[in-house]
C-alpha positions as semicolon CSV with decimal commas, in nm:
position;residue;x (nm);y (nm);z (nm)
1;X;0,010;0,008;-0,010
2;X;0,117;0,332;-0,095
3;X;0,172;0,614;0,137
4;X;-0,116;0,822;-0,025
5;X;-0,312;0,509;0,024
6;X;-0,274;0,487;0,407
7;X;-0,317;0,840;0,438
8;X;-0,645;0,844;0,275
9;X;-0,734;0,509;0,489
10;X;-0,607;0,667;0,817
11;X;-0,838;0,991;0,711
12;X;-1,143;0,786;0,636
13;X;-1,100;0,572;0,988
14;X;-1,024;0,927;1,156
15;X;-1,358;1,060;1,024
16;X;-1,546;0,767;1,129
17;X;-1,378;0,765;1,483
18;X;-1,468;1,131;1,562
19;X;-1,833;1,087;1,417
20;X;-1,862;0,794;1,691
21;X;-1,709;1,013;1,957
22;X;-1,943;1,284;1,855
23;X;-2,256;1,058;1,927
24;X;-2,135;0,987;2,258
25;X;-2,081;1,343;2,318
26;X;-2,452;1,415;2,188
27;X;-2,546;1,138;2,424
28;X;-2,355;1,294;2,733
29;X;-2,494;1,642;2,631
30;X;-2,850;1,530;2,634
31;X;-2,810;1,338;2,965
32;X;-2,690;1,662;3,105
33;X;-3,024;1,827;2,992
34;X;-2,802;2,078;2,818
35;X;-2,883;2,212;2,454
36;X;-2,612;2,285;2,198
37;X;-2,634;2,660;2,275
38;X;-2,603;2,595;2,661
39;X;-2,284;2,373;2,636
40;X;-2,116;2,618;2,391
41;X;-2,178;2,874;2,633
42;X;-2,060;2,678;2,946
43;X;-1,749;2,562;2,776
44;X;-1,653;2,927;2,646
45;X;-1,769;2,872;2,285
46;X;-1,909;3,182;2,092
47;X;-2,101;3,003;1,846
48;X;-2,318;2,679;1,919
49;X;-2,231;2,558;1,596
50;X;-1,870;2,445;1,731
51;X;-2,077;2,177;1,957
52;X;-2,282;2,083;1,617
53;X;-1,958;2,043;1,439
54;X;-1,804;1,843;1,705
55;X;-2,105;1,618;1,764
56;X;-2,070;1,555;1,366
57;X;-1,735;1,450;1,372
58;X;-1,609;1,761;1,152
59;X;-1,369;1,914;1,424
60;X;-1,224;1,796;1,770
61;X;-1,256;1,940;2,110
62;X;-0,989;2,163;2,171
63;X;-0,732;1,951;2,397
64;X;-0,677;2,269;2,630
65;X;-1,056;2,224;2,696
66;X;-1,082;1,870;2,779
67;X;-1,126;1,937;3,143
68;X;-1,381;2,176;3,106
69;X;-1,575;1,961;2,873
70;X;-1,545;1,682;3,121
71;X;-1,649;1,898;3,405
72;X;-1,959;2,060;3,245
73;X;-2,076;1,720;3,103
74;X;-2,044;1,574;3,442
75;X;-1,817;1,307;3,365
76;X;-1,463;1,201;3,507
77;X;-1,188;1,379;3,363
78;X;-0,963;1,121;3,354
79;X;-1,222;0,876;3,179
80;X;-1,313;1,148;2,940
81;X;-0,951;1,243;2,830
82;X;-0,900;0,866;2,786
83;X;-1,174;0,860;2,555
84;X;-1,058;1,177;2,346
85;X;-0,720;0,981;2,295
86;X;-0,925;0,655;2,193
87;X;-1,113;0,847;1,924
88;X;-0,890;1,128;1,792
89;X;-0,582;0,977;1,798
90;X;-0,436;0,651;1,646
91;X;-0,465;0,322;1,770
92;X;-0,086;0,301;1,831
93;X;-0,107;0,616;1,996
94;X;-0,381;0,504;2,216
95;X;-0,211;0,159;2,296
96;X;0,137;0,319;2,377
97;X;-0,074;0,531;2,673
98;X;-0,325;0,277;2,796
99;X;-0,180;-0,061;2,668
100;X;-0,433;-0,297;2,523
101;X;-0,710;-0,147;2,727
102;X;-1,043;-0,203;2,529
103;X;-1,287;-0,121;2,806
104;X;-1,466;0,228;2,735
105;X;-1,484;0,447;3,023
106;X;-1,801;0,675;2,883
107;X;-2,146;0,490;2,803
């Protein structure tokens, strides 16, 4: 497989993982009884569309805001950060940090 083919395959996998995590985030937001507007305001985003884009897998939660998002959503910060790494980084990176952990800590 050429390096171009690998990059294209990784890009599709990355999008798929971001979309899956977006669904989890949407469930957490709804469980916290927050609208996208509410969540955006509470995490300091100027536009609610940022929340929509994250939930649809288009963009990631800014790494510097991971702790804030966890607190606002009412979940354990370390578990939330772990899932951010699981869904936003490569599998090799996740395994280097957490080993072969497959248990999901959220939902």
